[in-house]
mmCIF file of C-alpha atoms (C1' of nucleotides) in Angstrom:
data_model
loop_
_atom_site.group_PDB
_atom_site.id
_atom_site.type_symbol
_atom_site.label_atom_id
_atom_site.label_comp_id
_atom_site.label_asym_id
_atom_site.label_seq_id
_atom_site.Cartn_x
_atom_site.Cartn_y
_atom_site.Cartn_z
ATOM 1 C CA UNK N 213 68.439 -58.007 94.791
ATOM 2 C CA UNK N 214 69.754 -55.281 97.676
ATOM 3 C CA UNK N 215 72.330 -53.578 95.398
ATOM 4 C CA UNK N 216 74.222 -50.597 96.976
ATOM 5 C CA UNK N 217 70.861 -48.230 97.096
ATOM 6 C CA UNK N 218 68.904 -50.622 99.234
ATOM 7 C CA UNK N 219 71.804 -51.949 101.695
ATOM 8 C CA UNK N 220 72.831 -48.240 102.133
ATOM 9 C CA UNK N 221 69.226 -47.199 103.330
ATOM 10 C CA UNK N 222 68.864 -50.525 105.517
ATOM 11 C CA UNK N 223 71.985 -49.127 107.036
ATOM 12 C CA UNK N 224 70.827 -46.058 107.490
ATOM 13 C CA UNK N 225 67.506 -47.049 109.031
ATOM 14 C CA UNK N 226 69.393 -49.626 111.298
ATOM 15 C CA UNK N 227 71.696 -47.669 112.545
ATOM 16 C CA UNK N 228 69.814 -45.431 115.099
ATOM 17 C CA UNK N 229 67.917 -48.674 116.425
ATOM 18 C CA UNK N 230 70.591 -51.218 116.818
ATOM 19 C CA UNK N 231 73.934 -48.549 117.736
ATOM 20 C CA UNK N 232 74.686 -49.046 121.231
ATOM 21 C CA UNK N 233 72.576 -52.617 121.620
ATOM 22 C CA UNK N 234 74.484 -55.484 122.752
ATOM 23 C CA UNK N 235 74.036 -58.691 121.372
ATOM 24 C CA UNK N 236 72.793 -60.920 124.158
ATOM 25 C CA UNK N 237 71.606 -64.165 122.393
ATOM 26 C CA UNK N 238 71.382 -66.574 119.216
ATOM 27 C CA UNK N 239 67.342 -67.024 118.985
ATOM 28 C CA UNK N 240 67.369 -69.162 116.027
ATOM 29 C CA UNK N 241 70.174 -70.175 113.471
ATOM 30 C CA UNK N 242 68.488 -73.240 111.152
ATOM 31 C CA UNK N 243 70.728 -72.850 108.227
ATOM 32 C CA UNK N 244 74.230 -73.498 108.579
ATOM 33 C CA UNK N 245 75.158 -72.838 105.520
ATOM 34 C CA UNK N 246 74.578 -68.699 105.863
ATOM 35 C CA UNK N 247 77.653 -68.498 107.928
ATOM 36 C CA UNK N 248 81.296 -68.600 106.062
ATOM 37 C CA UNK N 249 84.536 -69.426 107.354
ATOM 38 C CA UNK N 250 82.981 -70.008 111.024
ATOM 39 C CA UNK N 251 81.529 -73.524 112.327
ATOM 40 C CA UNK N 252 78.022 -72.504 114.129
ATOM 41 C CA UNK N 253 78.607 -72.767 117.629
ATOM 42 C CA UNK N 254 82.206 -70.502 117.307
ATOM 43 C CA UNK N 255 80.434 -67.998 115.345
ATOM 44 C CA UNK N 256 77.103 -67.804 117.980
ATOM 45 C CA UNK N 257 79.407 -67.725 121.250
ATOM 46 C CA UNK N 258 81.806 -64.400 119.391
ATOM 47 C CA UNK N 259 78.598 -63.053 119.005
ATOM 48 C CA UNK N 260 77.633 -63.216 122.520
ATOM 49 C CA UNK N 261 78.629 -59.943 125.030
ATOM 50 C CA UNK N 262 79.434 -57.817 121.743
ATOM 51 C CA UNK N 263 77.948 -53.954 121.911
ATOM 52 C CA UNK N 264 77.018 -52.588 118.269
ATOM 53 C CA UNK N 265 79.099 -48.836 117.651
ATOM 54 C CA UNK N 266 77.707 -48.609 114.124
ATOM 55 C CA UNK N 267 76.498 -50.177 110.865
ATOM 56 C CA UNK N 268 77.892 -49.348 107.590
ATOM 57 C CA UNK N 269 78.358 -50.998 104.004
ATOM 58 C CA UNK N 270 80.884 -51.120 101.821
ATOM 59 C CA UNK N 271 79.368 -52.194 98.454
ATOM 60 C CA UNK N 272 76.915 -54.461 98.676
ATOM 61 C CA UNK N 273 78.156 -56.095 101.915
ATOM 62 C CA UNK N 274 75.742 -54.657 105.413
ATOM 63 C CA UNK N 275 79.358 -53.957 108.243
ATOM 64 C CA UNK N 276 78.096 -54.043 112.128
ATOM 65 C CA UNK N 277 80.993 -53.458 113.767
ATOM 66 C CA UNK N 278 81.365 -55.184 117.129
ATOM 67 C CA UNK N 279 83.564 -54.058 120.235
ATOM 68 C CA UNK N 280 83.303 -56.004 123.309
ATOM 69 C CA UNK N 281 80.428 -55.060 126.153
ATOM 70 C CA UNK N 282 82.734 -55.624 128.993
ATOM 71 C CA UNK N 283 85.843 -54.398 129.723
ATOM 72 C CA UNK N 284 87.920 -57.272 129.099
ATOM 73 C CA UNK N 285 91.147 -56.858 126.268
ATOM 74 C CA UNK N 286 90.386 -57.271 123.088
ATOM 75 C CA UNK N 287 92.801 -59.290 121.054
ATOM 76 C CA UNK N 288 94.098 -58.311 118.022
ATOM 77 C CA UNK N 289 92.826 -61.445 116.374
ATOM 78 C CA UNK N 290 89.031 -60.894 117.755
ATOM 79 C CA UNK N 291 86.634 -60.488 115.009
ATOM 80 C CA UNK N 292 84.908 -56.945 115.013
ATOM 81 C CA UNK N 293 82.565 -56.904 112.133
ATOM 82 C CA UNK N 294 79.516 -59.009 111.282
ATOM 83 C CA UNK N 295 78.809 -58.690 107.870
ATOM 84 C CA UNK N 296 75.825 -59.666 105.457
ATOM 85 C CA UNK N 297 75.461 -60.306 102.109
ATOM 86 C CA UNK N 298 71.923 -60.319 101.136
ATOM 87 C CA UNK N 299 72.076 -61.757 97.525
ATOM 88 C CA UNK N 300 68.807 -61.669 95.681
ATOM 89 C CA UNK N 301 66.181 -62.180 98.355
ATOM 90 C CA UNK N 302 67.964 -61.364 102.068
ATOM 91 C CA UNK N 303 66.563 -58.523 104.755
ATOM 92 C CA UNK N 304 67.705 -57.718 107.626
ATOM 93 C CA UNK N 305 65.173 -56.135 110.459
ATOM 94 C CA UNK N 306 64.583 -55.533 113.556
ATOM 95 C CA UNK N 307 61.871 -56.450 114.883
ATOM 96 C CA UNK N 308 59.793 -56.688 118.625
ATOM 97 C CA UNK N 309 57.419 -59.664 117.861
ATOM 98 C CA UNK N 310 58.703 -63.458 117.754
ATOM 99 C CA UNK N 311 59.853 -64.127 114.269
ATOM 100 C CA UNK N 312 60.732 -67.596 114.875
ATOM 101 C CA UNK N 313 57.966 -69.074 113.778
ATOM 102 C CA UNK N 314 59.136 -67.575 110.427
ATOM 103 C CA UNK N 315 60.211 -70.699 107.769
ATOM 104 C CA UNK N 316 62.389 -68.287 105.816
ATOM 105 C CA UNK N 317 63.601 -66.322 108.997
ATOM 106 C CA UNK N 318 66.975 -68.048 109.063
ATOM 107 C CA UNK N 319 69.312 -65.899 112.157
ATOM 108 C CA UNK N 320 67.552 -64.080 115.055
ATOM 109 C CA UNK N 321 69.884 -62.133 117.368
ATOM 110 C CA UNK N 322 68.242 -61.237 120.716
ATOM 111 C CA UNK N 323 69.263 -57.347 121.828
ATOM 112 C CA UNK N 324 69.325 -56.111 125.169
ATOM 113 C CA UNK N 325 66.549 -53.897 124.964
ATOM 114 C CA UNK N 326 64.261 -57.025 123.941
ATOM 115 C CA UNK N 327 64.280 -56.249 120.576
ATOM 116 C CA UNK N 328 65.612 -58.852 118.078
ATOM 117 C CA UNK N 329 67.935 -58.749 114.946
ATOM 118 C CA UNK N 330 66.558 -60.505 112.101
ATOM 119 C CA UNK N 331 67.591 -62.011 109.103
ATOM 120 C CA UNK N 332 65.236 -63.559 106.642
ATOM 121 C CA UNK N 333 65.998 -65.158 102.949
ATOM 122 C CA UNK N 334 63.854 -67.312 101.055
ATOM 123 C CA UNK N 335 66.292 -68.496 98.692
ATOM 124 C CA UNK N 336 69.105 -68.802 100.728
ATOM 125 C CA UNK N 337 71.598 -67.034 98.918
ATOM 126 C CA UNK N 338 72.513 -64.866 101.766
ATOM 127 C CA UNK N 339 75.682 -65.058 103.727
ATOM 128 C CA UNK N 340 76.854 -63.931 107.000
ATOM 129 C CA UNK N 341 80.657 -63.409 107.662
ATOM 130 C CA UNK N 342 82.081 -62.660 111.438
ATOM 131 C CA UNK N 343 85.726 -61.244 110.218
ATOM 132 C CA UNK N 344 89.298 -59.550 111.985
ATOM 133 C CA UNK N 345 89.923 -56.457 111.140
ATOM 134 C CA UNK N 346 92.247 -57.657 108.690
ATOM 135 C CA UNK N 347 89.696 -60.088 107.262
ATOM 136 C CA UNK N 348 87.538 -56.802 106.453
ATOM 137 C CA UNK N 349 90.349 -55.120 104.523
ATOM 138 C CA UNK N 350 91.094 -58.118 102.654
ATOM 139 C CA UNK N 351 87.195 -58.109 101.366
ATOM 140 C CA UNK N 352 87.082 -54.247 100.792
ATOM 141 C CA UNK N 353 90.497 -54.109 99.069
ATOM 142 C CA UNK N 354 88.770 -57.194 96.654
ATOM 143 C CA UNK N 355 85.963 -54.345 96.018
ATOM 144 C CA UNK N 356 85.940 -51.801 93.679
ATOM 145 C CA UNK N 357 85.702 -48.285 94.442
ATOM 146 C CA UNK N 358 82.718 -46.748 96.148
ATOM 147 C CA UNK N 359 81.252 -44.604 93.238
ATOM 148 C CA UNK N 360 79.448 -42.369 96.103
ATOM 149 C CA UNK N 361 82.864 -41.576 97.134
ATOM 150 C CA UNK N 362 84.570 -38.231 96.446
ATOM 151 C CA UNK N 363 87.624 -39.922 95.772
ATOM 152 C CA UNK N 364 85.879 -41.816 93.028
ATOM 153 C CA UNK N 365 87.277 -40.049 89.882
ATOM 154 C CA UNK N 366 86.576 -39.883 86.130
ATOM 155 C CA UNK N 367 90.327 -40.964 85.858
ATOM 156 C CA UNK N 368 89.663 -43.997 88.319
ATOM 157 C CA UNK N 369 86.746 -45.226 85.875
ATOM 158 C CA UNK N 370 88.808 -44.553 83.206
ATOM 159 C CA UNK N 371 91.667 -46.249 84.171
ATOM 160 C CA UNK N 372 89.580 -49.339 85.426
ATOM 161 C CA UNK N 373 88.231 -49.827 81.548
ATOM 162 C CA UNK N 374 90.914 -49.031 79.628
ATOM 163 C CA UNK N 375 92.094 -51.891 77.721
ATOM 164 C CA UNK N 376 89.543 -54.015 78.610
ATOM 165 C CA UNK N 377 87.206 -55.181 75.441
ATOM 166 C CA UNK N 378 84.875 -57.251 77.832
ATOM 167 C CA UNK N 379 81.238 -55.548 77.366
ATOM 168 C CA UNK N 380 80.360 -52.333 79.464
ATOM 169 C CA UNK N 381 77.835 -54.285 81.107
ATOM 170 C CA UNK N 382 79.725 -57.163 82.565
ATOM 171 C CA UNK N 383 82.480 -54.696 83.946
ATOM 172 C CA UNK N 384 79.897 -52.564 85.905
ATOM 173 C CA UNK N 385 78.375 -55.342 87.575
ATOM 174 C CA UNK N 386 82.092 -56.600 88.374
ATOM 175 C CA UNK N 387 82.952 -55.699 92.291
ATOM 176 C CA UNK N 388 85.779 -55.413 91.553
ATOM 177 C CA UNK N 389 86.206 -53.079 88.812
ATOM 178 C CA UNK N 390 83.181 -50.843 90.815
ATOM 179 C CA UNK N 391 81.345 -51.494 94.239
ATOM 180 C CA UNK N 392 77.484 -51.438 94.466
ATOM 181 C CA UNK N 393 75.894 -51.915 91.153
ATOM 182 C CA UNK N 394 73.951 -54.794 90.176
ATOM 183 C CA UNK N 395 71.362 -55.229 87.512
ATOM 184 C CA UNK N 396 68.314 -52.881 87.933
ATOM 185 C CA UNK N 397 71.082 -49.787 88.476
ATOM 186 C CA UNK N 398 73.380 -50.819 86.040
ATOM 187 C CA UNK N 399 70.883 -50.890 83.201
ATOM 188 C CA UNK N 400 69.402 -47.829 84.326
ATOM 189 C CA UNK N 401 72.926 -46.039 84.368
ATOM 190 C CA UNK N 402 73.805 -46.993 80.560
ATOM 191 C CA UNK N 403 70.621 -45.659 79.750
ATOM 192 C CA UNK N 404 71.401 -42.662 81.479
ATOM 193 C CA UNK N 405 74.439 -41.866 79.782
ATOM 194 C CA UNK N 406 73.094 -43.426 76.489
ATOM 195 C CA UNK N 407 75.594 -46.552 76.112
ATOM 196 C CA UNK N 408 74.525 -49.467 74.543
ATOM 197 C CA UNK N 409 75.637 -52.581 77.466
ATOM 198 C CA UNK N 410 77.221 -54.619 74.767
ATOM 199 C CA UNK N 411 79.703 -51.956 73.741
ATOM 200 C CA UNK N 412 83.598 -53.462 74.448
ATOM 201 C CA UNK N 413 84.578 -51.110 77.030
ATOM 202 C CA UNK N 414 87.595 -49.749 75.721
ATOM 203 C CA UNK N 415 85.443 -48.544 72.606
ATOM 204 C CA UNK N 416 83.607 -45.938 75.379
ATOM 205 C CA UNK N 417 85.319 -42.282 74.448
ATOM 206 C CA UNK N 418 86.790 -40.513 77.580
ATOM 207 C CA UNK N 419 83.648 -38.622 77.153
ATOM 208 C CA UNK N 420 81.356 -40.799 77.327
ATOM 209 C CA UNK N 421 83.184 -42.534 80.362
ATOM 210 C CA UNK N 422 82.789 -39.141 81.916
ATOM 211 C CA UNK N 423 79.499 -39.055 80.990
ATOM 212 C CA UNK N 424 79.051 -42.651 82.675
ATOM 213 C CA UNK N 425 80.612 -41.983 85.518
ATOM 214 C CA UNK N 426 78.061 -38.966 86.181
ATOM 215 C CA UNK N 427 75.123 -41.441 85.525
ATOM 216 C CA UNK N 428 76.428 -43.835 87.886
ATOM 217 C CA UNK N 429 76.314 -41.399 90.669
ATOM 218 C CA UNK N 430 72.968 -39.784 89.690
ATOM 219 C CA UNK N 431 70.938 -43.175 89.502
ATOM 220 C CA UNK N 432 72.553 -44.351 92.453
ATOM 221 C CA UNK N 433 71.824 -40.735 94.833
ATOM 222 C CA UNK N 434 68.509 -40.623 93.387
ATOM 223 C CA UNK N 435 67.868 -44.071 94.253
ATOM 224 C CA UNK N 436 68.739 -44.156 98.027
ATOM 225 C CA UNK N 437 66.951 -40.705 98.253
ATOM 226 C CA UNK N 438 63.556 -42.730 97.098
ATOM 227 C CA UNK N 439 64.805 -45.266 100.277
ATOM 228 C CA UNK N 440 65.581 -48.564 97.131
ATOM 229 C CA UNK N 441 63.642 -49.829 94.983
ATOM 230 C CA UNK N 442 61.326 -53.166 95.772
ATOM 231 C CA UNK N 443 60.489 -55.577 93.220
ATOM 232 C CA UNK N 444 59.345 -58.037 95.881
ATOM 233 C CA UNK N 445 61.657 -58.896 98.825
ATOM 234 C CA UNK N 446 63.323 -56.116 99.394
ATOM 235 C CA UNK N 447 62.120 -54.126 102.642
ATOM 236 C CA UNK N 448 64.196 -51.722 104.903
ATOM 237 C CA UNK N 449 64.810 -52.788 108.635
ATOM 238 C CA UNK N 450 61.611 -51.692 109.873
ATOM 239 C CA UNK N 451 59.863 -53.626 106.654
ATOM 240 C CA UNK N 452 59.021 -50.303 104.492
ATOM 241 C CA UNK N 453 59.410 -50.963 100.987
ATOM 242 C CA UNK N 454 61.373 -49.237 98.516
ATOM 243 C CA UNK N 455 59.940 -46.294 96.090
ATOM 244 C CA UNK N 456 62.234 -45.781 93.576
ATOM 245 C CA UNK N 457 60.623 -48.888 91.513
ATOM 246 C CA UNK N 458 58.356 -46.481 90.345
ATOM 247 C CA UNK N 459 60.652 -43.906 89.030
ATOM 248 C CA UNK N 460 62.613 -46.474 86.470
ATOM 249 C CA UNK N 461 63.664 -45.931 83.202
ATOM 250 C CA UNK N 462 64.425 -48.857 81.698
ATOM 251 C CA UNK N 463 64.234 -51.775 84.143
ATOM 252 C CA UNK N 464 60.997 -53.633 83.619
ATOM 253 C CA UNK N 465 59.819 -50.960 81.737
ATOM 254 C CA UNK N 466 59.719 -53.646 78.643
ATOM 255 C CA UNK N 467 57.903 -52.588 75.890
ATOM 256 C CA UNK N 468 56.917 -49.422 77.128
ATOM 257 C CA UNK N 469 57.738 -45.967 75.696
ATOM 258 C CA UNK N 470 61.678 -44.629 75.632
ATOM 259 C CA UNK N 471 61.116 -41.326 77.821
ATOM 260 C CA UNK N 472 63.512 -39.628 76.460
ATOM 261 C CA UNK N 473 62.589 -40.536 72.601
ATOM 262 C CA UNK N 474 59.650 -42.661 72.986
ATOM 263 C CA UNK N 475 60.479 -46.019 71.338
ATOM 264 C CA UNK N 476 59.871 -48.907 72.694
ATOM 265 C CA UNK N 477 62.484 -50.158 75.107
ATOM 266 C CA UNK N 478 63.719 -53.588 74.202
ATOM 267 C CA UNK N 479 64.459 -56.140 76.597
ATOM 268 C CA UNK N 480 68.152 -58.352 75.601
ATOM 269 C CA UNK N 481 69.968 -60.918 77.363
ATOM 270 C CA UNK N 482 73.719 -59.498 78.415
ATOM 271 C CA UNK N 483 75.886 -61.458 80.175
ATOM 272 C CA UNK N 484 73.053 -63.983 81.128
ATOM 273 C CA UNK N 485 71.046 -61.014 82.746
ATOM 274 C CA UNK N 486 67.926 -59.340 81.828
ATOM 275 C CA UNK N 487 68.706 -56.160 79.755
ATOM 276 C CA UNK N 488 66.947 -53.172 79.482
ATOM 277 C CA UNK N 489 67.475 -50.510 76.663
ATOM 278 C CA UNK N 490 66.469 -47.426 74.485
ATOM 279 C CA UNK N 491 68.184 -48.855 70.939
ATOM 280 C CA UNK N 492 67.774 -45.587 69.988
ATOM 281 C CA UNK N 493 68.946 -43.843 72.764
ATOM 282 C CA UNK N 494 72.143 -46.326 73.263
ATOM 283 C CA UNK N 495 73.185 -46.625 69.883
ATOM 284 C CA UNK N 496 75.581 -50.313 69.644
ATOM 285 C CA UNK N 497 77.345 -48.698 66.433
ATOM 286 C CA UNK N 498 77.961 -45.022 65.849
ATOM 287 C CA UNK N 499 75.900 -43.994 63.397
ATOM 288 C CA UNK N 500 78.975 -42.609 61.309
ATOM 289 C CA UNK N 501 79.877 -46.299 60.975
ATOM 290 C CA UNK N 502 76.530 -47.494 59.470
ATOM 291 C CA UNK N 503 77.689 -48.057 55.264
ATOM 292 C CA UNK N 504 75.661 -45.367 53.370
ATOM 293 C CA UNK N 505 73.017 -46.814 50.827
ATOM 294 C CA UNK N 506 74.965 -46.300 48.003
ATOM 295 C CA UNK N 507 77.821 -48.920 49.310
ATOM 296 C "C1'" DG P 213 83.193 -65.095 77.479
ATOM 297 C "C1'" DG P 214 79.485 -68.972 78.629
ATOM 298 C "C1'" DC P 215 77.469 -71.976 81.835
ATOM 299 C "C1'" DA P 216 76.244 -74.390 86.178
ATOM 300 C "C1'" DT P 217 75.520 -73.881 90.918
ATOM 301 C "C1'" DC P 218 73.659 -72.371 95.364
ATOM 302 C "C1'" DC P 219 67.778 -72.027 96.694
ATOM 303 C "C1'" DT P 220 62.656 -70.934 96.736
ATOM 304 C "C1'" DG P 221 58.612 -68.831 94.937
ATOM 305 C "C1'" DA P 222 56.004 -66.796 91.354
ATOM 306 C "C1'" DC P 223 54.135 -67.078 87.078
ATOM 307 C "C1'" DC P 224 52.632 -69.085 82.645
ATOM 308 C "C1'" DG W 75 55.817 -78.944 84.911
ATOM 309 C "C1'" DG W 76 58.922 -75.653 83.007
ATOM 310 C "C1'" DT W 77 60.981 -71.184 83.207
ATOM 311 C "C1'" DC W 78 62.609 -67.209 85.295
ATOM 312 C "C1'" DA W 79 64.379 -63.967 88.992
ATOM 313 C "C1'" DG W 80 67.775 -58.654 92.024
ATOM 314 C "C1'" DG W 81 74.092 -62.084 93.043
ATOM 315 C "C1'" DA W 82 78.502 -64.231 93.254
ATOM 316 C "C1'" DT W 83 81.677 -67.909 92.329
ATOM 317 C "C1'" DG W 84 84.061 -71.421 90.106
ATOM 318 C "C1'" DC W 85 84.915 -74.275 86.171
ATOM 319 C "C1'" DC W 86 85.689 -74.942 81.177
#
DNA sequence: GGCATCCTGACC
DNA sequence: GGTCAGGATGCC
């Protein structure tokens, strides 16, 4: 579920506990299958001696970026980031008491103020990565653009769904045609700008791609200012749930008055994924194409 | 594009 | 007991 709201407020919240911690020890690790690309006992003795500098994201992915405690040269090739991916049900905390009694607490990284670094997912989607420097660029240059970004442009959007007739909806949950957006935001956005999520993409008007690209950034700021929204897993790293759950549009909201126009919103199925709308509000046709009576 | 897959828990 | 769920990937 974390989409870019609630990863960018875990980060936030994490970053003034864990900066400057060193990593001292692997508590528990009872699921192999979290880590990628590193057998178990590699990716627990890298881990070992590293200091935290600072935790950021880059879409949906959680960056701790790692520089050795001691004073010994780095090589080039020496991973610097951990990075998490918390799927549908991961969180990340940190927490004083012993978690390991936890069955869905699946990493616990001891700190060297006696705190611990935990990472709990009951489904198991979750993955941890330990990457290079280059490893990281590879995976943000796969991304998207950051649509919090400054840099991120009506022109970039544009350009990114030009020519493409897939539905609106499948390209904005694509990372890599934009970083950060998963359902709950993305259904909220179209409602936002008033875009039906089955429209071919290259039938939006550079006006209402303008439009979109405004919703995109409004749902998302107003989102991380109410700290994420939780539907059930989702907590930030010291375990506070999310409040923006309450101020939703369309997600969930099935059945329930339109409140811009006060229909009823209609839940669809798009791209396998619960879909929230305002038919009357995201028009699939323009109404200038509808054949008068008479025809 | 659709569909299965990785998992568990909640809900009907 | 069956169905569904916030995500991503890989295979027709």
């Amino acid at each position: 579920m974390p989409e870019l709201p609630e990863v960018e407020t875990i980060a936030r919240s994490l970053a003034a506990r864990v900066r400057g911690k060193t990593l001292v020890a692997v508590e528990k690790f009872d699921w192999e299958r979290l880590v990628e690309h590193h057998p178990p006992y590699a990716f627990c003795t890298a881990l070992i001696g590293q200091q935290i500098t600072a935790v950021g994201r880059r879409g949906k992915w959680l960056l701790f970026s790692l520089t050795p405690s001691s004073a010994q040269i780095a090589p080039p090739q020496r991973p610097d980031t951990l990075a998490f991916h918390l799927r549908m049900s991961g969180s990340i905390m940190v927490c004083d008491t012993d978690q390991r009694g936890d069955p869905h607490t699946h990493l616990i990284i001891a700190l060297d103020d006696g705190s611990n670094l935990v990472f709990r997912d009951p489904r198991k989607f979750g993955r941890v990565r330990l990457l290079t420097a280059h490893e990281l660029a590879m995976l943000s240059a796969a991304l998207g653009p950051e649509p919090l970004d400054d840099t991120f442009r009506v022109e970039d959007l544009a350009r990114r769904l030009e020519r493409r007739h897939a539905r609106i909806k499948s390209l904005l949950l694509d990372q890599r045609v934009i970083a950060g957006l998963g359902n709950i935001y993305v259904d909220e956005t179209l409602w936002l700008a008033g875009i039906h999520p089955l429209r071919p993409a290259n039938s939006l008007t550079y006006e209402e791609i303008s439009h979109l690209h405004w919703a995109i950034r409004e749902v998302l700021h107003q989102a991380i200012t109410n700290a994420g929204s939780t539907l059930r897993d989702y907590r930030d790293s010291q375990g506070y749930p999310g409040r923006h759950q309450h101020d939703f549009s369309v997600y969930g909201r099935t059945g329930l008055s339109c409140m811009r126009c006060g229909s009823p919103i209609v839940r669809i199925v798009v791209a396998q994924r619960g879909t929230h709308i305002c038919s009357v509000c995201q028009p699939l046709h323009l109404a200038s194409a509808i054949p008068s009576p008479d025809q």
